[in-house]
Amino acid sequence: MTSPSQIRLRFAPSPNGYLHLGHAYSALVNDALVRALGGVLLIRMEDIDLERCKPHFETAIMQDLEWLGVRFDSDILRQSDRFDAYGETIAALWAMDLVYPAFWSRAQIKAFVNDKNDWPRDPDGSPFYPGPERTWSRTEKESEIRSGKPFSWRLDIDAAIRRTGLKEADIWGDVVLARKDTPASYHLSVVVDDAFQNITHIVRGQDLAPAASLHSLLQTLLELPTPRLAHHRLILDDEGRKLSKSDGSTALYHLRDEGAGVEDIKRMIGFSDEEAERLATQFT
Ligand code: GLU
Protein backbone atom coordinates (compact mmCIF):
# COMPACT_ATOMS: atom_id res chain seq x y z
CA MET A 1 0.00 0.00 0.00
CA THR A 2 1.13 3.55 -0.70
CA SER A 3 0.43 5.96 2.10
CA PRO A 4 -0.24 9.47 0.81
CA SER A 5 2.77 10.94 2.58
CA GLN A 6 5.28 8.28 1.57
CA ILE A 7 8.33 9.60 -0.29
CA ARG A 8 8.93 7.45 -3.35
CA LEU A 9 11.91 7.67 -5.72
CA ARG A 10 12.85 5.43 -8.60
CA PHE A 11 15.87 4.32 -10.55
CA ALA A 12 14.95 3.68 -14.18
CA PRO A 13 17.75 2.24 -16.33
CA SER A 14 17.35 1.05 -19.92
CA PRO A 15 18.57 -2.54 -20.31
CA ASN A 16 20.22 -1.86 -23.66
CA GLY A 17 23.77 -2.15 -22.34
CA TYR A 18 25.83 -2.42 -19.16
CA LEU A 19 25.76 0.16 -16.38
CA HIS A 20 28.70 2.55 -16.36
CA LEU A 21 30.09 5.00 -13.83
CA GLY A 22 27.39 7.57 -14.69
CA HIS A 23 24.62 5.11 -13.82
CA ALA A 24 26.47 4.15 -10.64
CA TYR A 25 26.49 7.79 -9.61
CA SER A 26 22.77 8.19 -10.33
CA ALA A 27 21.84 5.00 -8.48
CA LEU A 28 23.98 5.92 -5.46
CA VAL A 29 22.50 9.43 -5.34
CA ASN A 30 18.97 8.00 -5.41
CA ASP A 31 19.87 5.51 -2.71
CA ALA A 32 21.43 8.16 -0.46
CA LEU A 33 18.45 10.48 -0.94
CA VAL A 34 15.97 7.78 -0.04
CA ARG A 35 17.89 7.22 3.18
CA ALA A 36 18.15 10.95 3.88
CA LEU A 37 14.46 11.58 3.21
CA GLY A 38 13.16 8.37 4.75
CA GLY A 39 11.49 7.11 1.59
CA VAL A 40 11.41 4.06 -0.63
CA LEU A 41 13.31 3.32 -3.84
CA LEU A 42 11.58 1.60 -6.75
CA ILE A 43 13.12 0.03 -9.84
CA ARG A 44 11.82 0.31 -13.37
CA MET A 45 13.31 -1.13 -16.55
CA GLU A 46 12.82 1.30 -19.43
CA ASP A 47 12.74 -1.39 -22.09
CA ILE A 48 10.28 0.02 -24.63
CA ASP A 49 12.88 -0.47 -27.37
CA LEU A 50 12.43 -4.21 -27.85
CA GLU A 51 15.19 -4.37 -30.46
CA ARG A 52 17.95 -3.01 -28.25
CA CYS A 53 16.84 -4.07 -24.76
CA LYS A 54 17.82 -7.61 -23.76
CA PRO A 55 17.09 -9.76 -20.69
CA HIS A 56 20.81 -10.44 -20.14
CA PHE A 57 21.43 -6.70 -19.74
CA GLU A 58 18.64 -6.54 -17.14
CA THR A 59 20.28 -9.40 -15.23
CA ALA A 60 23.68 -7.68 -15.40
CA ILE A 61 22.19 -4.36 -14.26
CA MET A 62 20.56 -5.97 -11.23
CA GLN A 63 23.87 -7.68 -10.34
CA ASP A 64 25.76 -4.39 -10.61
CA LEU A 65 23.22 -2.60 -8.39
CA GLU A 66 23.35 -5.38 -5.82
CA TRP A 67 27.14 -5.15 -5.83
CA LEU A 68 26.98 -1.37 -5.36
CA GLY A 69 24.73 -1.96 -2.36
CA VAL A 70 21.67 -0.26 -3.87
CA ARG A 71 18.52 -2.10 -2.74
CA PHE A 72 14.98 -1.68 -3.97
CA ASP A 73 11.65 -1.74 -2.19
CA SER A 74 9.76 -3.15 -5.18
CA ASP A 75 9.87 -5.81 -7.85
CA ILE A 76 10.98 -4.68 -11.28
CA LEU A 77 8.37 -2.80 -13.29
CA ARG A 78 9.08 -3.42 -16.98
CA GLN A 79 7.81 -0.93 -19.50
CA SER A 80 7.48 -3.76 -22.02
CA ASP A 81 4.59 -5.00 -19.83
CA ARG A 82 2.90 -1.61 -19.96
CA PHE A 83 2.16 -1.15 -23.66
CA ASP A 84 -1.61 -1.31 -23.09
CA ALA A 85 -1.40 1.58 -20.62
CA TYR A 86 0.54 3.70 -23.13
CA GLY A 87 -1.99 2.84 -25.84
CA GLU A 88 -4.83 3.96 -23.56
CA THR A 89 -3.01 7.22 -22.87
CA ILE A 90 -2.57 7.94 -26.57
CA ALA A 91 -6.26 7.15 -27.08
CA ALA A 92 -7.17 9.66 -24.36
CA LEU A 93 -5.01 12.37 -25.97
CA TRP A 94 -6.49 11.58 -29.39
CA ALA A 95 -9.99 11.88 -27.94
CA MET A 96 -8.99 15.38 -26.75
CA ASP A 97 -7.55 16.18 -30.21
CA LEU A 98 -4.12 16.81 -28.69
CA VAL A 99 -2.20 14.29 -30.81
CA TYR A 100 -2.26 13.66 -34.53
CA PRO A 101 -0.99 10.91 -36.83
CA ALA A 102 2.23 11.96 -38.63
CA PHE A 103 3.03 9.98 -41.76
CA TRP A 104 6.40 11.36 -42.84
CA SER A 105 9.23 8.88 -42.37
CA ARG A 106 12.44 9.85 -40.57
CA ALA A 107 14.20 9.88 -43.95
CA GLN A 108 11.61 12.27 -45.41
CA ILE A 109 11.96 14.64 -42.45
CA LYS A 110 15.74 14.51 -42.71
CA ALA A 111 15.66 15.23 -46.45
CA PHE A 112 13.30 18.17 -45.91
CA VAL A 113 15.40 19.88 -43.22
CA ASN A 114 18.74 18.94 -44.78
CA ASP A 115 19.52 22.29 -46.42
CA LYS A 116 17.69 24.40 -43.80
CA ASN A 117 20.34 25.22 -41.22
CA ASP A 118 18.10 27.30 -39.01
CA TRP A 119 15.25 24.79 -38.90
CA PRO A 120 14.23 24.51 -35.20
CA ARG A 121 15.19 21.43 -33.23
CA ASP A 122 14.01 20.11 -29.87
CA PRO A 123 16.37 19.57 -26.90
CA ASP A 124 16.89 15.94 -28.00
CA GLY A 125 18.18 17.27 -31.34
CA SER A 126 15.19 16.19 -33.42
CA PRO A 127 13.94 18.67 -36.02
CA PHE A 128 10.50 20.16 -35.46
CA TYR A 129 8.03 18.21 -37.59
CA PRO A 130 7.57 19.80 -41.01
CA GLY A 131 4.64 17.62 -42.20
CA PRO A 132 1.15 19.06 -42.77
CA GLU A 133 -1.06 16.63 -40.79
CA ARG A 134 -1.70 18.85 -37.77
CA THR A 135 -3.80 21.10 -40.00
CA TRP A 136 -5.92 18.29 -41.45
CA SER A 137 -9.54 17.90 -40.44
CA ARG A 138 -10.44 15.16 -37.99
CA THR A 139 -12.12 13.24 -40.86
CA GLU A 140 -8.97 13.40 -42.98
CA LYS A 141 -6.82 12.20 -40.08
CA GLU A 142 -9.20 9.32 -39.40
CA SER A 143 -9.33 8.22 -43.00
CA GLU A 144 -5.52 8.28 -43.34
CA ILE A 145 -5.23 6.19 -40.15
CA ARG A 146 -7.68 3.68 -41.64
CA SER A 147 -5.56 3.43 -44.81
CA GLY A 148 -3.08 1.29 -42.82
CA LYS A 149 0.00 3.37 -43.66
CA PRO A 150 2.56 3.52 -40.81
CA PHE A 151 2.56 6.68 -38.72
CA SER A 152 3.77 8.18 -35.44
CA TRP A 153 1.56 9.93 -32.91
CA ARG A 154 2.77 13.49 -32.36
CA LEU A 155 1.69 15.95 -29.72
CA ASP A 156 0.04 19.09 -31.08
CA ILE A 157 2.18 21.35 -28.91
CA ASP A 158 0.25 24.55 -29.72
CA ALA A 159 -3.07 22.94 -28.77
CA ALA A 160 -1.49 21.50 -25.60
CA ILE A 161 -0.09 24.89 -24.58
CA ARG A 162 -3.40 26.62 -25.31
CA ARG A 163 -5.12 24.14 -23.03
CA THR A 164 -2.64 24.35 -20.14
CA GLY A 165 -0.95 27.73 -20.45
CA LEU A 166 2.44 25.98 -19.99
CA LYS A 167 4.39 27.94 -22.60
CA GLU A 168 7.89 26.76 -21.59
CA ALA A 169 7.15 23.43 -23.31
CA ASP A 170 7.23 25.06 -26.75
CA ILE A 171 10.95 24.17 -27.04
CA TRP A 172 9.74 20.63 -27.80
CA GLY A 173 7.65 21.25 -30.91
CA ASP A 174 5.29 18.44 -31.91
CA VAL A 175 7.26 15.63 -30.22
CA VAL A 176 6.69 12.00 -31.06
CA LEU A 177 4.71 10.25 -28.31
CA ALA A 178 4.46 6.84 -30.00
CA ARG A 179 5.76 5.15 -33.12
CA LYS A 180 4.44 2.27 -35.14
CA ASP A 181 7.32 0.06 -33.99
CA THR A 182 7.44 1.38 -30.38
CA PRO A 183 4.09 2.09 -28.72
CA ALA A 184 5.43 4.92 -26.55
CA SER A 185 8.30 7.38 -26.53
CA TYR A 186 10.48 7.89 -23.47
CA HIS A 187 8.58 11.07 -22.62
CA LEU A 188 5.16 9.41 -22.67
CA SER A 189 6.11 6.19 -20.87
CA VAL A 190 8.05 7.96 -18.12
CA VAL A 191 5.12 10.24 -17.30
CA VAL A 192 2.60 7.39 -17.31
CA ASP A 193 4.81 5.13 -15.18
CA ASP A 194 5.94 7.73 -12.65
CA ALA A 195 2.24 8.21 -11.92
CA PHE A 196 1.56 4.45 -11.93
CA GLN A 197 4.37 3.90 -9.40
CA ASN A 198 3.21 6.89 -7.33
CA ILE A 199 6.63 8.52 -7.60
CA THR A 200 6.84 11.68 -5.49
CA HIS A 201 10.48 12.74 -6.08
CA ILE A 202 12.76 12.25 -9.09
CA VAL A 203 16.50 12.81 -9.16
CA ARG A 204 18.17 12.27 -12.52
CA GLY A 205 20.94 13.67 -14.68
CA GLN A 206 21.26 17.31 -15.67
CA ASP A 207 20.97 16.24 -19.31
CA LEU A 208 17.28 15.56 -18.71
CA ALA A 209 16.55 19.00 -17.24
CA PRO A 210 14.94 20.28 -20.49
CA ALA A 211 12.46 17.38 -20.35
CA ALA A 212 10.85 18.84 -17.22
CA SER A 213 8.67 21.31 -19.14
CA LEU A 214 7.37 18.62 -21.49
CA HIS A 215 6.72 16.16 -18.68
CA SER A 216 4.83 18.69 -16.65
CA LEU A 217 2.77 19.61 -19.73
CA LEU A 218 1.85 15.94 -20.27
CA GLN A 219 1.10 15.48 -16.57
CA THR A 220 -1.23 18.46 -16.64
CA LEU A 221 -3.03 17.25 -19.78
CA LEU A 222 -3.43 13.77 -18.30
CA GLU A 223 -4.35 15.06 -14.84
CA LEU A 224 -1.39 13.26 -13.27
CA PRO A 225 0.66 14.63 -10.36
CA THR A 226 4.03 16.26 -11.13
CA PRO A 227 6.73 14.69 -8.94
CA ARG A 228 9.29 17.01 -7.33
CA LEU A 229 12.48 17.16 -9.39
CA ALA A 230 16.20 17.58 -8.80
CA HIS A 231 19.05 17.13 -11.27
CA HIS A 232 22.48 15.75 -10.52
CA ARG A 233 25.77 16.53 -12.24
CA LEU A 234 26.93 14.26 -15.05
CA ILE A 235 30.00 12.05 -14.95
CA LEU A 236 32.16 12.97 -17.94
CA ASP A 237 35.03 11.23 -19.66
CA ASP A 238 38.54 12.69 -20.02
CA GLU A 239 37.42 14.70 -23.05
CA GLY A 240 34.47 16.16 -21.14
CA ARG A 241 31.88 14.04 -22.94
CA LYS A 242 28.96 12.19 -21.35
CA LEU A 243 29.80 8.52 -20.79
CA SER A 244 28.34 6.12 -23.31
CA LYS A 245 27.23 2.52 -23.00
CA SER A 246 29.21 1.61 -26.08
CA ASP A 247 32.52 2.54 -24.45
CA GLY A 248 33.10 -0.48 -22.21
CA SER A 249 36.00 0.99 -20.23
CA THR A 250 33.76 2.64 -17.64
CA ALA A 251 31.35 -0.32 -17.37
CA LEU A 252 30.94 -1.43 -13.76
CA TYR A 253 31.32 -5.14 -14.53
CA HIS A 254 34.59 -4.37 -16.32
CA LEU A 255 35.99 -2.27 -13.46
CA ARG A 256 34.91 -4.97 -11.01
CA ASP A 257 36.67 -7.64 -13.10
CA GLU A 258 39.79 -5.50 -12.96
CA GLY A 259 39.62 -5.59 -9.17
CA ALA A 260 37.87 -2.32 -8.29
CA GLY A 261 35.75 -2.29 -5.13
CA VAL A 262 32.70 -0.16 -4.39
CA GLU A 263 34.82 2.40 -2.53
CA ASP A 264 37.05 2.75 -5.61
CA ILE A 265 33.97 3.39 -7.75
CA LYS A 266 32.75 6.07 -5.32
CA ARG A 267 36.16 7.69 -5.41
CA MET A 268 36.27 7.64 -9.22
CA ILE A 269 32.94 9.48 -9.44
CA GLY A 270 33.54 11.72 -6.44
CA PHE A 271 30.43 10.41 -4.71
CA SER A 272 29.70 11.22 -1.09
CA ASP A 273 26.53 10.93 1.00
CA GLU A 274 26.91 14.62 1.86
CA GLU A 275 26.84 15.63 -1.79
CA ALA A 276 23.72 13.55 -2.35
CA GLU A 277 22.06 15.04 0.70
CA ARG A 278 22.74 18.55 -0.59
CA LEU A 279 20.60 17.61 -3.59
CA ALA A 280 17.71 17.00 -1.23
CA THR A 281 17.56 20.76 -0.70
CA GLN A 282 17.26 21.36 -4.43
CA PHE A 283 13.95 19.66 -5.20
CA THR A 284 11.63 22.00 -7.08
N1 GLU B 1 15.88 5.41 -18.79
C1 GLU B 1 16.45 6.70 -18.61
C2 GLU B 1 17.96 6.59 -18.69
O1 GLU B 1 18.49 5.49 -18.56
C3 GLU B 1 16.08 7.26 -17.26
C4 GLU B 1 15.43 8.54 -17.38
C5 GLU B 1 14.72 9.03 -16.12
O2 GLU B 1 15.23 8.83 -15.01
O3 GLU B 1 13.65 9.61 -16.29
O4 GLU B 1 18.62 7.58 -18.91
mmCIF file with all atom_site columns, C-alpha atoms in Angstrom, residues 63-154:
data_model
loop_
_atom_site.group_PDB
_atom_site.id
_atom_site.type_symbol
_atom_site.label_atom_id
_atom_site.label_alt_id
_atom_site.label_comp_id
_atom_site.label_asym_id
_atom_site.label_entity_id
_atom_site.label_seq_id
_atom_site.pdbx_PDB_ins_code
_atom_site.Cartn_x
_atom_site.Cartn_y
_atom_site.Cartn_z
_atom_site.occupancy
_atom_site.B_iso_or_equiv
_atom_site.pdbx_formal_charge
_atom_site.auth_seq_id
_atom_site.auth_comp_id
_atom_site.auth_asym_id
_atom_site.auth_atom_id
_atom_site.pdbx_PDB_model_num
ATOM 1  C CA . GLN A 1 63  ? 23.866  -7.682 -10.342 1.00 0.00 ? 63  GLN A CA 1
ATOM 2  C CA . ASP A 1 64  ? 25.760  -4.385 -10.611 1.00 0.00 ? 64  ASP A CA 1
ATOM 3  C CA . LEU A 1 65  ? 23.223  -2.599 -8.393  1.00 0.00 ? 65  LEU A CA 1
ATOM 4  C CA . GLU A 1 66  ? 23.352  -5.382 -5.816  1.00 0.00 ? 66  GLU A CA 1
ATOM 5  C CA . TRP A 1 67  ? 27.144  -5.145 -5.834  1.00 0.00 ? 67  TRP A CA 1
ATOM 6  C CA . LEU A 1 68  ? 26.976  -1.367 -5.359  1.00 0.00 ? 68  LEU A CA 1
ATOM 7  C CA . GLY A 1 69  ? 24.733  -1.960 -2.358  1.00 0.00 ? 69  GLY A CA 1
ATOM 8  C CA . VAL A 1 70  ? 21.672  -0.263 -3.873  1.00 0.00 ? 70  VAL A CA 1
ATOM 9  C CA . ARG A 1 71  ? 18.524  -2.103 -2.742  1.00 0.00 ? 71  ARG A CA 1
ATOM 10 C CA . PHE A 1 72  ? 14.981  -1.683 -3.973  1.00 0.00 ? 72  PHE A CA 1
ATOM 11 C CA . ASP A 1 73  ? 11.654  -1.737 -2.191  1.00 0.00 ? 73  ASP A CA 1
ATOM 12 C CA . SER A 1 74  ? 9.755   -3.148 -5.183  1.00 0.00 ? 74  SER A CA 1
ATOM 13 C CA . ASP A 1 75  ? 9.866   -5.813 -7.846  1.00 0.00 ? 75  ASP A CA 1
ATOM 14 C CA . ILE A 1 76  ? 10.981  -4.678 -11.280 1.00 0.00 ? 76  ILE A CA 1
ATOM 15 C CA . LEU A 1 77  ? 8.373   -2.802 -13.288 1.00 0.00 ? 77  LEU A CA 1
ATOM 16 C CA . ARG A 1 78  ? 9.077   -3.424 -16.979 1.00 0.00 ? 78  ARG A CA 1
ATOM 17 C CA . GLN A 1 79  ? 7.810   -0.930 -19.501 1.00 0.00 ? 79  GLN A CA 1
ATOM 18 C CA . SER A 1 80  ? 7.485   -3.764 -22.018 1.00 0.00 ? 80  SER A CA 1
ATOM 19 C CA . ASP A 1 81  ? 4.589   -4.998 -19.826 1.00 0.00 ? 81  ASP A CA 1
ATOM 20 C CA . ARG A 1 82  ? 2.898   -1.607 -19.958 1.00 0.00 ? 82  ARG A CA 1
ATOM 21 C CA . PHE A 1 83  ? 2.164   -1.150 -23.658 1.00 0.00 ? 83  PHE A CA 1
ATOM 22 C CA . ASP A 1 84  ? -1.613  -1.308 -23.087 1.00 0.00 ? 84  ASP A CA 1
ATOM 23 C CA . ALA A 1 85  ? -1.398  1.576  -20.616 1.00 0.00 ? 85  ALA A CA 1
ATOM 24 C CA . TYR A 1 86  ? 0.543   3.696  -23.132 1.00 0.00 ? 86  TYR A CA 1
ATOM 25 C CA . GLY A 1 87  ? -1.994  2.840  -25.845 1.00 0.00 ? 87  GLY A CA 1
ATOM 26 C CA . GLU A 1 88  ? -4.831  3.964  -23.562 1.00 0.00 ? 88  GLU A CA 1
ATOM 27 C CA . THR A 1 89  ? -3.011  7.225  -22.875 1.00 0.00 ? 89  THR A CA 1
ATOM 28 C CA . ILE A 1 90  ? -2.571  7.937  -26.573 1.00 0.00 ? 90  ILE A CA 1
ATOM 29 C CA . ALA A 1 91  ? -6.262  7.151  -27.085 1.00 0.00 ? 91  ALA A CA 1
ATOM 30 C CA . ALA A 1 92  ? -7.166  9.660  -24.356 1.00 0.00 ? 92  ALA A CA 1
ATOM 31 C CA . LEU A 1 93  ? -5.011  12.375 -25.967 1.00 0.00 ? 93  LEU A CA 1
ATOM 32 C CA . TRP A 1 94  ? -6.491  11.578 -29.391 1.00 0.00 ? 94  TRP A CA 1
ATOM 33 C CA . ALA A 1 95  ? -9.992  11.882 -27.943 1.00 0.00 ? 95  ALA A CA 1
ATOM 34 C CA . MET A 1 96  ? -8.987  15.376 -26.746 1.00 0.00 ? 96  MET A CA 1
ATOM 35 C CA . ASP A 1 97  ? -7.545  16.175 -30.208 1.00 0.00 ? 97  ASP A CA 1
ATOM 36 C CA . LEU A 1 98  ? -4.119  16.807 -28.687 1.00 0.00 ? 98  LEU A CA 1
ATOM 37 C CA . VAL A 1 99  ? -2.203  14.289 -30.809 1.00 0.00 ? 99  VAL A CA 1
ATOM 38 C CA . TYR A 1 100 ? -2.260  13.657 -34.532 1.00 0.00 ? 100 TYR A CA 1
ATOM 39 C CA . PRO A 1 101 ? -0.991  10.912 -36.832 1.00 0.00 ? 101 PRO A CA 1
ATOM 40 C CA . ALA A 1 102 ? 2.232   11.957 -38.626 1.00 0.00 ? 102 ALA A CA 1
ATOM 41 C CA . PHE A 1 103 ? 3.028   9.976  -41.761 1.00 0.00 ? 103 PHE A CA 1
ATOM 42 C CA . TRP A 1 104 ? 6.397   11.360 -42.842 1.00 0.00 ? 104 TRP A CA 1
ATOM 43 C CA . SER A 1 105 ? 9.234   8.878  -42.373 1.00 0.00 ? 105 SER A CA 1
ATOM 44 C CA . ARG A 1 106 ? 12.437  9.849  -40.569 1.00 0.00 ? 106 ARG A CA 1
ATOM 45 C CA . ALA A 1 107 ? 14.205  9.885  -43.951 1.00 0.00 ? 107 ALA A CA 1
ATOM 46 C CA . GLN A 1 108 ? 11.611  12.274 -45.412 1.00 0.00 ? 108 GLN A CA 1
ATOM 47 C CA . ILE A 1 109 ? 11.961  14.644 -42.454 1.00 0.00 ? 109 ILE A CA 1
ATOM 48 C CA . LYS A 1 110 ? 15.736  14.514 -42.715 1.00 0.00 ? 110 LYS A CA 1
ATOM 49 C CA . ALA A 1 111 ? 15.662  15.226 -46.448 1.00 0.00 ? 111 ALA A CA 1
ATOM 50 C CA . PHE A 1 112 ? 13.295  18.166 -45.908 1.00 0.00 ? 112 PHE A CA 1
ATOM 51 C CA . VAL A 1 113 ? 15.401  19.878 -43.215 1.00 0.00 ? 113 VAL A CA 1
ATOM 52 C CA . ASN A 1 114 ? 18.735  18.939 -44.782 1.00 0.00 ? 114 ASN A CA 1
ATOM 53 C CA . ASP A 1 115 ? 19.522  22.293 -46.415 1.00 0.00 ? 115 ASP A CA 1
ATOM 54 C CA . LYS A 1 116 ? 17.691  24.404 -43.798 1.00 0.00 ? 116 LYS A CA 1
ATOM 55 C CA . ASN A 1 117 ? 20.336  25.217 -41.225 1.00 0.00 ? 117 ASN A CA 1
ATOM 56 C CA . ASP A 1 118 ? 18.103  27.305 -39.008 1.00 0.00 ? 118 ASP A CA 1
ATOM 57 C CA . TRP A 1 119 ? 15.248  24.791 -38.902 1.00 0.00 ? 119 TRP A CA 1
ATOM 58 C CA . PRO A 1 120 ? 14.225  24.514 -35.203 1.00 0.00 ? 120 PRO A CA 1
ATOM 59 C CA . ARG A 1 121 ? 15.195  21.427 -33.234 1.00 0.00 ? 121 ARG A CA 1
ATOM 60 C CA . ASP A 1 122 ? 14.009  20.110 -29.872 1.00 0.00 ? 122 ASP A CA 1
ATOM 61 C CA . PRO A 1 123 ? 16.373  19.567 -26.901 1.00 0.00 ? 123 PRO A CA 1
ATOM 62 C CA . ASP A 1 124 ? 16.886  15.942 -28.005 1.00 0.00 ? 124 ASP A CA 1
ATOM 63 C CA . GLY A 1 125 ? 18.184  17.270 -31.336 1.00 0.00 ? 125 GLY A CA 1
ATOM 64 C CA . SER A 1 126 ? 15.190  16.193 -33.420 1.00 0.00 ? 126 SER A CA 1
ATOM 65 C CA . PRO A 1 127 ? 13.939  18.671 -36.017 1.00 0.00 ? 127 PRO A CA 1
ATOM 66 C CA . PHE A 1 128 ? 10.500  20.157 -35.463 1.00 0.00 ? 128 PHE A CA 1
ATOM 67 C CA . TYR A 1 129 ? 8.026   18.212 -37.585 1.00 0.00 ? 129 TYR A CA 1
ATOM 68 C CA . PRO A 1 130 ? 7.566   19.804 -41.008 1.00 0.00 ? 130 PRO A CA 1
ATOM 69 C CA . GLY A 1 131 ? 4.645   17.624 -42.198 1.00 0.00 ? 131 GLY A CA 1
ATOM 70 C CA . PRO A 1 132 ? 1.145   19.060 -42.768 1.00 0.00 ? 132 PRO A CA 1
ATOM 71 C CA . GLU A 1 133 ? -1.062  16.627 -40.792 1.00 0.00 ? 133 GLU A CA 1
ATOM 72 C CA . ARG A 1 134 ? -1.705  18.848 -37.774 1.00 0.00 ? 134 ARG A CA 1
ATOM 73 C CA . THR A 1 135 ? -3.802  21.103 -39.995 1.00 0.00 ? 135 THR A CA 1
ATOM 74 C CA . TRP A 1 136 ? -5.919  18.293 -41.453 1.00 0.00 ? 136 TRP A CA 1
ATOM 75 C CA . SER A 1 137 ? -9.541  17.899 -40.438 1.00 0.00 ? 137 SER A CA 1
ATOM 76 C CA . ARG A 1 138 ? -10.443 15.157 -37.995 1.00 0.00 ? 138 ARG A CA 1
ATOM 77 C CA . THR A 1 139 ? -12.117 13.244 -40.856 1.00 0.00 ? 139 THR A CA 1
ATOM 78 C CA . GLU A 1 140 ? -8.967  13.398 -42.981 1.00 0.00 ? 140 GLU A CA 1
ATOM 79 C CA . LYS A 1 141 ? -6.817  12.201 -40.083 1.00 0.00 ? 141 LYS A CA 1
ATOM 80 C CA . GLU A 1 142 ? -9.200  9.323  -39.399 1.00 0.00 ? 142 GLU A CA 1
ATOM 81 C CA . SER A 1 143 ? -9.332  8.224  -42.997 1.00 0.00 ? 143 SER A CA 1
ATOM 82 C CA . GLU A 1 144 ? -5.520  8.282  -43.336 1.00 0.00 ? 144 GLU A CA 1
ATOM 83 C CA . ILE A 1 145 ? -5.226  6.194  -40.149 1.00 0.00 ? 145 ILE A CA 1
ATOM 84 C CA . ARG A 1 146 ? -7.681  3.677  -41.640 1.00 0.00 ? 146 ARG A CA 1
ATOM 85 C CA . SER A 1 147 ? -5.558  3.425  -44.809 1.00 0.00 ? 147 SER A CA 1
ATOM 86 C CA . GLY A 1 148 ? -3.081  1.293  -42.822 1.00 0.00 ? 148 GLY A CA 1
ATOM 87 C CA . LYS A 1 149 ? 0.000   3.371  -43.659 1.00 0.00 ? 149 LYS A CA 1
ATOM 88 C CA . PRO A 1 150 ? 2.565   3.517  -40.813 1.00 0.00 ? 150 PRO A CA 1
ATOM 89 C CA . PHE A 1 151 ? 2.562   6.681  -38.716 1.00 0.00 ? 151 PHE A CA 1
ATOM 90 C CA . SER A 1 152 ? 3.769   8.179  -35.438 1.00 0.00 ? 152 SER A CA 1
ATOM 91 C CA . TRP A 1 153 ? 1.560   9.932  -32.911 1.00 0.00 ? 153 TRP A CA 1
ATOM 92 C CA . ARG A 1 154 ? 2.773   13.486 -32.362 1.00 0.00 ? 154 ARG A CA 1
#
